Coordinates of C-alpha atoms in Angstrom, one line a residue:
M29 CA -0.1 -0.1 0.0
K30 CA 2.7 2.4 0.8
A31 CA 4.4 1.7 -3.0
R32 CA 0.6 2.3 -4.3
P33 CA -1.0 4.8 -2.2
D34 CA -3.7 5.5 -4.6
A35 CA -4.7 1.9 -4.9
E36 CA -8.0 0.4 -3.6
L37 CA -7.9 -2.5 -1.1
I38 CA -9.7 -5.3 -1.6
E39 CA -10.2 -8.4 0.3
L40 CA -11.7 -11.6 -1.1
D41 CA -12.4 -15.2 0.6
A42 CA -11.6 -17.8 -1.9
T43 CA -14.0 -20.0 0.0
S44 CA -17.0 -17.7 -1.3
A45 CA -15.5 -15.7 -3.8
D46 CA -15.7 -16.7 -7.7
Q47 CA -13.8 -15.7 -11.0
Y48 CA -16.3 -12.9 -11.4
A49 CA -15.4 -11.4 -8.2
F50 CA -11.8 -11.6 -8.6
D51 CA -12.1 -10.3 -12.3
E52 CA -13.9 -7.2 -10.8
A53 CA -11.7 -6.5 -8.0
V54 CA -8.6 -6.4 -10.1
S55 CA -10.3 -4.3 -12.7
P56 CA -10.1 -0.4 -12.6
S57 CA -13.0 1.3 -10.4
L58 CA -14.2 4.6 -10.0
L59 CA -11.9 5.0 -7.0
S60 CA -8.9 3.9 -8.5
D61 CA -7.2 2.4 -11.8
V62 CA -5.3 -0.4 -9.9
A63 CA -6.1 -2.2 -6.4
V64 CA -4.3 -4.4 -4.0
V65 CA -6.3 -7.4 -3.7
K66 CA -5.9 -9.6 -0.7
L67 CA -7.3 -13.2 -1.4
V68 CA -7.4 -15.3 1.7
N69 CA -8.1 -19.3 1.9
L70 CA -6.5 -19.8 -1.6
Q71 CA -6.7 -23.7 -0.7
N72 CA -10.5 -23.5 -1.3
A73 CA -10.5 -21.5 -4.7
D74 CA -12.7 -23.5 -7.1
E75 CA -11.2 -24.7 -10.4
K76 CA -12.6 -21.4 -12.4
L77 CA -11.3 -19.0 -9.5
A78 CA -7.7 -20.6 -9.8
E79 CA -7.9 -20.4 -13.6
A80 CA -8.6 -16.5 -13.5
L81 CA -5.6 -16.1 -10.9
V82 CA -3.4 -18.0 -13.2
T83 CA -4.6 -15.9 -16.2
Y84 CA -4.1 -12.9 -14.2
T85 CA -0.6 -13.8 -13.0
K86 CA 0.6 -14.1 -16.7
Q87 CA -0.8 -10.7 -17.8
A88 CA 0.6 -8.9 -14.9
A89 CA 4.1 -10.4 -15.2
K90 CA 4.2 -8.7 -18.7
D91 CA 3.0 -5.4 -17.3
P92 CA 3.8 -5.3 -13.5
N93 CA 3.4 -1.4 -13.2
G94 CA 0.0 -1.4 -14.8
S95 CA -1.5 -4.2 -12.9
S96 CA -3.1 -4.6 -9.8
V97 CA -1.3 -6.2 -6.8
V98 CA -2.8 -9.6 -5.9
I99 CA -1.6 -11.4 -2.5
C100 CA -2.9 -14.8 -2.0
Q101 CA -2.7 -16.4 1.5
H102 CA -2.7 -20.4 1.6
E103 CA -3.2 -21.8 5.1
G104 CA -0.6 -24.7 4.4
G105 CA -1.3 -28.3 3.8
V106 CA -2.0 -30.4 0.9
K107 CA -5.2 -29.0 -0.4
G108 CA -4.7 -26.3 -3.0
R109 CA -1.1 -26.8 -3.4
K110 CA -1.4 -27.4 -7.1
I111 CA -2.8 -23.8 -7.3
I112 CA 0.5 -22.6 -5.9
D113 CA 2.7 -24.3 -8.2
Q114 CA 0.5 -23.1 -11.0
L115 CA 0.9 -19.5 -9.9
V116 CA 4.6 -19.8 -9.3
K117 CA 5.1 -21.1 -12.9
A118 CA 3.0 -18.4 -14.3
G119 CA 5.3 -15.7 -12.5
A120 CA 4.0 -15.3 -8.8
R121 CA 6.6 -15.0 -6.5
K122 CA 6.0 -17.4 -3.5
E123 CA 6.8 -16.2 0.1
D124 CA 6.8 -18.9 2.9
V125 CA 5.5 -17.4 6.0
P126 CA 6.5 -18.8 9.7
D127 CA 3.8 -20.4 11.7
L128 CA 3.4 -18.3 14.7
K129 CA 0.4 -19.6 16.6
K130 CA 2.3 -20.1 19.7
P131 CA 3.9 -17.5 21.8
D132 CA 7.5 -19.3 22.0
A133 CA 7.5 -19.4 18.2
Q134 CA 6.5 -15.8 18.1
L135 CA 9.4 -14.8 20.6
N136 CA 11.8 -16.7 18.5
F137 CA 10.7 -15.0 15.5
V138 CA 11.2 -11.7 16.9
L139 CA 14.7 -12.7 18.1
G140 CA 15.7 -13.9 14.9
E141 CA 14.7 -10.8 13.4
F142 CA 17.0 -9.0 15.3
E143 CA 19.7 -11.6 15.0
K144 CA 20.0 -11.5 11.3
R145 CA 20.6 -7.9 11.2
G146 CA 23.5 -8.5 13.7
R147 CA 21.4 -7.1 16.6
R148 CA 20.3 -8.0 19.9
V149 CA 16.9 -7.2 21.8
E150 CA 16.3 -7.4 25.8
P151 CA 13.7 -10.2 26.7
M152 CA 11.3 -8.0 27.8
A153 CA 11.4 -5.8 24.8
A154 CA 10.9 -8.9 22.6
Q155 CA 8.0 -9.8 24.9
Q156 CA 6.4 -6.5 24.4
L157 CA 6.4 -6.8 20.7
V158 CA 4.9 -10.3 20.9
S159 CA 2.4 -9.1 23.3
V160 CA 1.2 -6.2 21.0
L161 CA 1.6 -7.6 17.8
G162 CA 1.2 -11.3 18.3
G163 CA 1.2 -13.7 15.6
K164 CA 1.0 -10.9 12.8
T165 CA 4.2 -12.1 10.9
G166 CA 4.5 -9.1 8.6
E167 CA 3.8 -6.3 11.1
L168 CA 6.3 -8.1 13.7
A169 CA 9.1 -8.3 10.8
A170 CA 8.5 -4.7 9.7
M171 CA 8.4 -3.4 13.2
C172 CA 11.7 -5.1 14.1
E173 CA 13.4 -3.8 10.8
Q174 CA 12.5 -0.2 11.5
L175 CA 13.5 -0.3 15.0
C176 CA 17.0 -1.5 14.0
F177 CA 16.7 1.5 11.6
D178 CA 15.6 4.1 13.8
F179 CA 17.7 3.0 17.1
D180 CA 21.2 2.2 17.6
D181 CA 20.8 0.7 20.8
N182 CA 22.0 -2.7 21.1
P183 CA 20.6 -4.7 22.7
M184 CA 17.4 -2.8 21.9
G185 CA 15.4 -1.8 25.1
L186 CA 12.1 -1.8 26.2
D187 CA 11.8 2.1 26.0
C188 CA 12.8 2.1 22.4
V189 CA 9.9 -0.4 21.6
N190 CA 7.5 1.6 23.8
Q191 CA 8.4 4.9 21.9
Y192 CA 8.1 3.2 18.5
L193 CA 4.8 1.1 19.5
T194 CA 3.2 4.7 20.7
A195 CA 3.7 6.1 17.4
N196 CA 2.3 2.9 15.5
P197 CA -1.2 3.6 14.0
Q198 CA -2.5 0.7 14.4
V199 CA -1.3 0.4 18.2
T200 CA -3.1 3.7 18.7
G201 CA -6.2 2.7 16.9
F202 CA -6.5 -0.6 19.2
A203 CA -6.0 1.8 22.2
V204 CA -9.1 3.8 20.8
A205 CA -10.7 0.7 20.1
D206 CA -10.4 -0.6 23.7
K207 CA -11.5 2.5 25.3
A208 CA -14.8 2.7 23.0
V209 CA -15.7 -0.9 23.8
E210 CA -15.2 -0.1 27.6
G211 CA -17.8 2.8 26.9
K212 CA -15.4 5.5 27.8
T213 CA -16.7 7.7 25.1
A214 CA -15.1 10.7 25.9
E215 CA -11.4 9.2 26.4
A216 CA -11.7 7.4 23.3
I217 CA -12.7 10.6 21.2
V218 CA -9.9 12.4 22.8
M219 CA -7.4 9.8 22.0
M220 CA -8.8 9.6 18.3
R221 CA -8.6 13.2 17.8
A222 CA -5.1 13.4 19.2
A223 CA -3.8 10.5 17.2
V224 CA -5.2 12.4 14.1
E225 CA -3.6 15.7 14.8
Q226 CA -0.2 13.7 15.3
G227 CA -0.7 12.2 11.7
T228 CA -2.5 9.2 12.0
D229 CA -4.5 8.4 9.1
P230 CA -8.3 8.1 10.1
I231 CA -8.3 4.9 7.9
A232 CA -5.9 3.3 10.4
L233 CA -8.3 3.8 13.2
I234 CA -11.3 2.6 11.4
G235 CA -9.3 -0.4 10.6
A236 CA -8.4 -1.0 14.3
L237 CA -12.0 -0.6 15.2
A238 CA -13.2 -2.7 12.9
M239 CA -10.8 -5.5 13.9
K240 CA -11.7 -5.2 17.4
L241 CA -15.6 -5.6 16.6
R242 CA -14.5 -8.6 14.3
T243 CA -12.8 -10.2 17.4
I244 CA -15.8 -9.2 19.6
A245 CA -18.0 -11.2 16.8
K246 CA -15.9 -14.3 17.1
A247 CA -16.0 -14.1 20.9
S248 CA -19.8 -14.1 20.6
A249 CA -19.8 -17.0 18.2
V250 CA -17.3 -19.0 20.3
R251 CA -19.4 -18.7 23.3
A252 CA -22.7 -19.2 21.6
G253 CA -20.9 -22.5 20.3
T254 CA -21.4 -21.6 16.8
I255 CA -17.5 -21.9 16.0
S256 CA -14.7 -23.4 17.9
Q257 CA -11.9 -21.5 19.6
A258 CA -9.8 -23.1 16.9
E259 CA -12.0 -22.0 14.0
A260 CA -11.9 -18.3 15.5
K261 CA -8.1 -18.4 14.4
T262 CA -7.5 -15.6 16.9
N263 CA -4.9 -15.3 19.6
P264 CA -6.0 -17.2 22.7
W265 CA -5.4 -14.1 25.1
V266 CA -7.0 -11.7 22.6
L267 CA -10.1 -13.9 22.4
K268 CA -10.0 -14.2 26.2
N269 CA -10.1 -10.5 26.5
A270 CA -12.5 -10.0 24.0
M271 CA -15.0 -12.6 26.1
R272 CA -14.7 -10.5 28.9
Q273 CA -16.0 -7.4 26.8
L274 CA -19.1 -9.2 25.4
G275 CA -21.4 -8.0 28.2
G276 CA -24.2 -6.0 26.7
W277 CA -23.5 -6.6 23.1
T278 CA -26.2 -7.9 20.8
S279 CA -26.0 -9.4 17.0
A280 CA -28.0 -6.3 15.9
G281 CA -25.7 -3.9 18.0
L282 CA -22.4 -5.3 16.1
A283 CA -24.1 -5.4 12.9
H284 CA -24.9 -1.5 13.2
C285 CA -21.5 -0.7 14.5
I286 CA -20.0 -2.6 11.4
R287 CA -22.2 -0.6 9.2
M288 CA -21.1 2.6 10.8
L289 CA -17.5 1.9 10.2
A290 CA -18.2 1.0 6.6
W291 CA -20.0 4.3 6.2
A292 CA -16.9 6.1 8.3
D293 CA -14.6 4.0 5.6
E294 CA -16.3 5.7 2.9
Q295 CA -16.3 9.4 4.4
S296 CA -12.5 8.8 4.8
K297 CA -12.1 8.0 0.9
T298 CA -14.6 10.6 -0.4
N299 CA -13.8 14.3 -1.4
G300 CA -15.8 16.3 1.0
G301 CA -16.3 13.7 3.6
D302 CA -15.7 14.4 7.4
P303 CA -13.7 11.2 8.8
V304 CA -13.1 12.8 12.0
Y305 CA -17.0 13.3 12.5
A306 CA -17.5 9.9 11.2
L307 CA -15.0 8.3 13.7
E308 CA -16.8 10.2 16.4
R309 CA -20.0 8.8 15.5
C310 CA -18.7 5.3 15.3
I311 CA -16.8 5.8 18.7
E312 CA -20.2 7.0 20.3
D313 CA -22.1 4.0 18.7
I314 CA -19.6 1.3 20.0
S315 CA -19.3 2.8 23.4
H316 CA -23.3 2.2 23.5
K317 CA -22.8 -1.2 21.9
G318 CA -25.0 -0.2 18.9
R319 CA -28.0 1.0 20.8

Protein backbone atom coordinates (compact mmCIF):
# COMPACT_ATOMS: atom_id res chain seq x y z
CA MET A 1 0.00 0.00 0.00
CA LYS A 2 2.93 2.36 0.65
CA ALA A 3 4.20 1.76 -2.87
CA ARG A 4 0.73 2.40 -4.32
CA PRO A 5 -1.02 4.88 -2.02
CA ASP A 6 -3.82 5.52 -4.53
CA ALA A 7 -4.68 1.84 -4.88
CA GLU A 8 -7.95 0.54 -3.49
CA LEU A 9 -7.64 -2.26 -0.91
CA ILE A 10 -10.02 -5.15 -1.62
CA GLU A 11 -10.29 -8.31 0.47
CA LEU A 12 -11.72 -11.56 -0.92
CA ASP A 13 -12.21 -15.02 0.55
CA ALA A 14 -11.59 -17.85 -1.93
CA THR A 15 -14.07 -19.96 0.01
CA SER A 16 -16.95 -17.86 -1.32
CA ALA A 17 -15.48 -15.66 -4.08
CA ASP A 18 -15.73 -16.72 -7.72
CA GLN A 19 -13.80 -15.71 -10.84
CA TYR A 20 -16.22 -12.85 -11.52
CA ALA A 21 -15.59 -11.29 -8.11
CA PHE A 22 -11.85 -11.57 -8.71
CA ASP A 23 -12.05 -10.09 -12.21
CA GLU A 24 -14.05 -7.16 -10.83
CA ALA A 25 -11.57 -6.64 -7.99
CA VAL A 26 -8.52 -6.34 -10.26
CA SER A 27 -10.31 -4.17 -12.84
CA PRO A 28 -10.22 -0.33 -12.75
CA SER A 29 -12.97 1.25 -10.65
CA LEU A 30 -14.30 4.75 -10.00
CA LEU A 31 -11.98 5.00 -6.99
CA SER A 32 -8.74 3.79 -8.55
CA ASP A 33 -7.22 2.36 -11.73
CA VAL A 34 -5.43 -0.34 -9.74
CA ALA A 35 -6.10 -2.24 -6.55
CA VAL A 36 -4.32 -4.26 -3.90
CA VAL A 37 -6.36 -7.45 -3.69
CA LYS A 38 -5.90 -9.71 -0.67
CA LEU A 39 -7.29 -13.20 -1.27
CA VAL A 40 -7.42 -15.46 1.79
CA ASN A 41 -8.04 -19.22 1.95
CA LEU A 42 -6.46 -19.84 -1.44
CA GLN A 43 -6.67 -23.58 -0.73
CA ASN A 44 -10.47 -23.34 -1.08
CA ALA A 45 -10.47 -21.72 -4.54
CA ASP A 46 -12.58 -23.52 -7.12
CA GLU A 47 -11.27 -24.44 -10.56
CA LYS A 48 -12.63 -21.34 -12.33
CA LEU A 49 -11.17 -18.96 -9.75
CA ALA A 50 -7.82 -20.75 -9.94
CA GLU A 51 -7.81 -20.36 -13.73
CA ALA A 52 -8.62 -16.65 -13.40
CA LEU A 53 -5.74 -16.21 -10.93
CA VAL A 54 -3.26 -17.95 -13.22
CA THR A 55 -4.41 -15.98 -16.27
CA TYR A 56 -4.10 -12.66 -14.44
CA THR A 57 -0.67 -13.59 -13.07
CA LYS A 58 0.60 -14.18 -16.61
CA GLN A 59 -0.81 -10.81 -17.74
CA ALA A 60 0.62 -8.97 -14.72
CA ALA A 61 4.06 -10.48 -15.32
CA LYS A 62 4.13 -8.70 -18.68
CA ASP A 63 3.02 -5.31 -17.28
CA PRO A 64 3.61 -5.25 -13.49
CA ASN A 65 3.43 -1.46 -13.14
CA GLY A 66 0.03 -1.23 -14.80
CA SER A 67 -1.50 -4.16 -12.96
CA SER A 68 -3.23 -4.57 -9.64
CA VAL A 69 -1.30 -6.30 -6.86
CA VAL A 70 -2.75 -9.64 -5.77
CA ILE A 71 -1.71 -11.22 -2.47
CA CYS A 72 -2.92 -14.79 -1.96
CA GLN A 73 -2.83 -16.46 1.44
CA HIS A 74 -2.70 -20.27 1.64
CA GLU A 75 -3.22 -21.90 5.04
CA GLY A 76 -0.73 -24.69 4.36
CA GLY A 77 -1.27 -28.40 3.88
CA VAL A 78 -1.81 -30.46 0.76
CA LYS A 79 -5.16 -29.01 -0.27
CA GLY A 80 -4.77 -26.39 -3.00
CA ARG A 81 -1.02 -26.97 -3.32
CA LYS A 82 -1.43 -27.40 -7.08
CA ILE A 83 -2.74 -23.82 -7.35
CA ILE A 84 0.44 -22.50 -5.73
CA ASP A 85 2.61 -24.40 -8.20
CA GLN A 86 0.57 -23.06 -11.13
CA LEU A 87 0.82 -19.46 -9.89
CA VAL A 88 4.58 -19.69 -9.35
CA LYS A 89 5.00 -21.14 -12.83
CA ALA A 90 2.92 -18.25 -14.22
CA GLY A 91 5.24 -15.70 -12.61
CA ALA A 92 4.00 -15.23 -9.05
CA ARG A 93 6.46 -14.89 -6.19
CA LYS A 94 6.08 -17.34 -3.32
CA GLU A 95 6.81 -16.26 0.25
CA ASP A 96 6.89 -18.88 3.01
CA VAL A 97 5.49 -17.37 6.21
CA PRO A 98 6.51 -18.87 9.57
CA ASP A 99 3.76 -20.45 11.67
CA LEU A 100 3.49 -18.14 14.68
CA LYS A 101 0.50 -19.59 16.49
CA LYS A 102 2.38 -20.30 19.72
CA PRO A 103 3.92 -17.55 21.92
CA ASP A 104 7.32 -19.30 21.95
CA ALA A 105 7.41 -19.31 18.15
CA GLN A 106 6.49 -15.61 18.09
CA LEU A 107 9.26 -14.77 20.55
CA ASN A 108 11.84 -16.81 18.62
CA PHE A 109 10.78 -15.06 15.42
CA VAL A 110 11.42 -11.63 16.98
CA LEU A 111 14.82 -12.73 18.31
CA GLY A 112 15.69 -14.08 14.86
CA GLU A 113 14.69 -10.84 13.12
CA PHE A 114 17.15 -8.88 15.28
CA GLU A 115 19.86 -11.54 15.02
CA LYS A 116 19.86 -11.58 11.21
CA ARG A 117 20.55 -7.83 11.32
CA GLY A 118 23.46 -8.36 13.70
CA ARG A 119 21.50 -6.93 16.62
CA ARG A 120 20.21 -8.10 20.00
CA VAL A 121 17.01 -7.31 21.86
CA GLU A 122 16.25 -7.37 25.58
CA PRO A 123 13.84 -10.15 26.62
CA MET A 124 11.25 -7.68 27.96
CA ALA A 125 11.39 -5.66 24.75
CA ALA A 126 10.91 -8.78 22.63
CA GLN A 127 8.01 -9.87 24.84
CA GLN A 128 6.37 -6.46 24.45
CA LEU A 129 6.49 -6.76 20.67
CA VAL A 130 4.89 -10.20 20.87
CA SER A 131 2.25 -9.03 23.35
CA VAL A 132 1.14 -6.20 21.07
CA LEU A 133 1.49 -7.74 17.62
CA GLY A 134 1.17 -11.46 18.38
CA GLY A 135 1.38 -13.75 15.38
CA LYS A 136 1.18 -11.05 12.72
CA THR A 137 4.35 -12.06 10.92
CA GLY A 138 4.50 -9.16 8.49
CA GLU A 139 3.93 -6.51 11.14
CA LEU A 140 6.44 -8.08 13.53
CA ALA A 141 9.09 -8.25 10.82
CA ALA A 142 8.44 -4.67 9.72
CA MET A 143 8.53 -3.44 13.32
CA CYS A 144 11.86 -5.16 14.03
CA GLU A 145 13.35 -3.76 10.82
CA GLN A 146 12.19 -0.23 11.61
CA LEU A 147 13.48 -0.40 15.18
CA CYS A 148 16.92 -1.46 13.94
CA PHE A 149 16.89 1.39 11.43
CA ASP A 150 15.75 4.07 13.89
CA PHE A 151 17.74 3.11 17.00
CA ASP A 152 21.41 2.22 17.51
CA ASP A 153 20.78 0.62 20.91
CA ASN A 154 22.26 -2.87 21.16
CA PRO A 155 20.56 -4.65 22.77
CA MET A 156 17.28 -2.95 21.84
CA GLY A 157 15.55 -1.88 25.04
CA LEU A 158 11.96 -1.71 26.19
CA ASP A 159 11.93 2.11 26.09
CA CYS A 160 12.74 2.11 22.37
CA VAL A 161 10.07 -0.47 21.65
CA ASN A 162 7.43 1.41 23.62
CA GLN A 163 8.37 4.67 21.93
CA TYR A 164 7.90 3.09 18.51
CA LEU A 165 4.71 1.24 19.42
CA THR A 166 3.14 4.44 20.73
CA ALA A 167 3.77 6.07 17.36
CA ASN A 168 2.36 3.10 15.46
CA PRO A 169 -1.08 3.91 13.95
CA GLN A 170 -2.48 0.44 14.53
CA VAL A 171 -1.47 0.37 18.20
CA THR A 172 -3.00 3.81 18.68
CA GLY A 173 -6.12 2.56 16.95
CA PHE A 174 -6.33 -0.44 19.27
CA ALA A 175 -6.07 1.84 22.29
CA VAL A 176 -8.96 3.94 20.95
CA ALA A 177 -10.93 0.77 20.25
CA ASP A 178 -10.38 -0.53 23.79
CA LYS A 179 -11.64 2.72 25.33
CA ALA A 180 -14.69 2.72 23.05
CA VAL A 181 -15.59 -0.89 23.86
CA GLU A 182 -15.17 -0.14 27.57
CA GLY A 183 -17.81 2.59 27.19
CA LYS A 184 -15.34 5.42 27.83
CA THR A 185 -16.66 7.61 25.03
CA ALA A 186 -14.98 10.89 25.94
CA GLU A 187 -11.55 9.31 26.50
CA ALA A 188 -11.77 7.42 23.22
CA ILE A 189 -12.71 10.54 21.26
CA VAL A 190 -9.92 12.59 22.85
CA MET A 191 -7.39 9.85 21.99
CA MET A 192 -8.73 9.62 18.46
CA ARG A 193 -8.48 13.38 17.88
CA ALA A 194 -4.94 13.44 19.29
CA ALA A 195 -3.92 10.57 17.03
CA VAL A 196 -5.32 12.32 13.94
CA GLU A 197 -3.61 15.59 14.90
CA GLN A 198 -0.30 13.70 15.20
CA GLY A 199 -0.70 12.45 11.64
CA THR A 200 -2.43 9.09 12.07
CA ASP A 201 -4.58 8.29 9.03
CA PRO A 202 -8.28 7.97 10.02
CA ILE A 203 -8.42 4.82 7.88
CA ALA A 204 -5.90 3.17 10.25
CA LEU A 205 -8.15 4.02 13.20
CA ILE A 206 -11.22 2.73 11.39
CA GLY A 207 -9.36 -0.48 10.61
CA ALA A 208 -8.41 -0.98 14.27
CA LEU A 209 -12.02 -0.40 15.39
CA ALA A 210 -13.26 -2.85 12.77
CA MET A 211 -10.71 -5.47 13.85
CA LYS A 212 -11.83 -5.05 17.47
CA LEU A 213 -15.47 -5.61 16.53
CA ARG A 214 -14.60 -8.64 14.43
CA THR A 215 -12.80 -10.12 17.43
CA ILE A 216 -15.82 -9.48 19.64
CA ALA A 217 -18.05 -11.09 17.02
CA LYS A 218 -15.77 -14.16 17.00
CA ALA A 219 -15.81 -14.29 20.80
CA SER A 220 -19.61 -14.15 20.73
CA ALA A 221 -19.72 -17.01 18.21
CA VAL A 222 -17.33 -19.10 20.32
CA ARG A 223 -19.39 -18.54 23.46
CA ALA A 224 -22.58 -19.45 21.59
CA GLY A 225 -20.94 -22.62 20.30
CA THR A 226 -21.30 -21.57 16.67
CA ILE A 227 -17.56 -21.94 16.10
CA SER A 228 -14.71 -23.42 18.11
CA GLN A 229 -11.74 -21.48 19.49
CA ALA A 230 -9.55 -23.07 16.82
CA GLU A 231 -11.95 -21.95 14.08
CA ALA A 232 -11.86 -18.39 15.43
CA LYS A 233 -8.16 -18.25 14.44
CA THR A 234 -7.47 -15.60 17.06
CA ASN A 235 -4.69 -15.33 19.63
CA PRO A 236 -6.02 -17.05 22.81
CA TRP A 237 -5.38 -14.10 25.11
CA VAL A 238 -6.98 -11.69 22.62
CA LEU A 239 -10.04 -13.95 22.45
CA LYS A 240 -10.14 -14.25 26.24
CA ASN A 241 -10.05 -10.46 26.58
CA ALA A 242 -12.85 -10.11 24.02
CA MET A 243 -14.93 -12.61 26.02
CA ARG A 244 -14.74 -10.24 28.99
CA GLN A 245 -16.00 -7.39 26.80
CA LEU A 246 -19.07 -9.22 25.49
CA GLY A 247 -21.45 -7.95 28.16
CA GLY A 248 -24.33 -5.94 26.68
CA TRP A 249 -23.53 -6.69 23.04
CA THR A 250 -26.19 -8.09 20.72
CA SER A 251 -25.96 -9.33 17.14
CA ALA A 252 -27.99 -6.32 16.01
CA GLY A 253 -25.70 -3.94 17.90
CA LEU A 254 -22.58 -5.44 16.36
CA ALA A 255 -24.10 -5.32 12.88
CA HIS A 256 -25.06 -1.66 13.34
CA CYS A 257 -21.56 -0.66 14.46
CA ILE A 258 -19.94 -2.55 11.58
CA ARG A 259 -22.23 -0.70 9.14
CA MET A 260 -21.24 2.59 10.76
CA LEU A 261 -17.56 1.77 10.28
CA ALA A 262 -18.21 1.01 6.61
CA TRP A 263 -19.83 4.44 6.34
CA ALA A 264 -16.86 6.05 8.13
CA ASP A 265 -14.49 4.28 5.72
CA GLU A 266 -16.44 5.78 2.83
CA GLN A 267 -16.25 9.24 4.43
CA SER A 268 -12.47 8.87 4.72
CA LYS A 269 -12.09 8.07 1.03
CA THR A 270 -14.59 10.59 -0.36
CA ASN A 271 -13.77 14.19 -1.23
CA GLY A 272 -15.81 16.44 1.02
CA GLY A 273 -16.28 13.74 3.65
CA ASP A 274 -15.55 14.39 7.32
CA PRO A 275 -13.68 11.32 8.61
CA VAL A 276 -13.12 12.75 12.11
CA TYR A 277 -16.85 13.38 12.59
CA ALA A 278 -17.57 9.91 11.20
CA LEU A 279 -15.09 8.38 13.64
CA GLU A 280 -16.72 10.23 16.53
CA ARG A 281 -20.11 8.83 15.53
CA CYS A 282 -18.65 5.32 15.36
CA ILE A 283 -16.97 5.65 18.76
CA GLU A 284 -20.22 6.87 20.32
CA ASP A 285 -22.15 3.96 18.83
CA ILE A 286 -19.53 1.40 19.88
CA SER A 287 -19.46 2.86 23.40
CA HIS A 288 -23.23 2.33 23.57
CA LYS A 289 -22.90 -1.14 22.02
CA GLY A 290 -24.84 -0.21 18.90
CA ARG A 291 -27.96 0.94 20.71
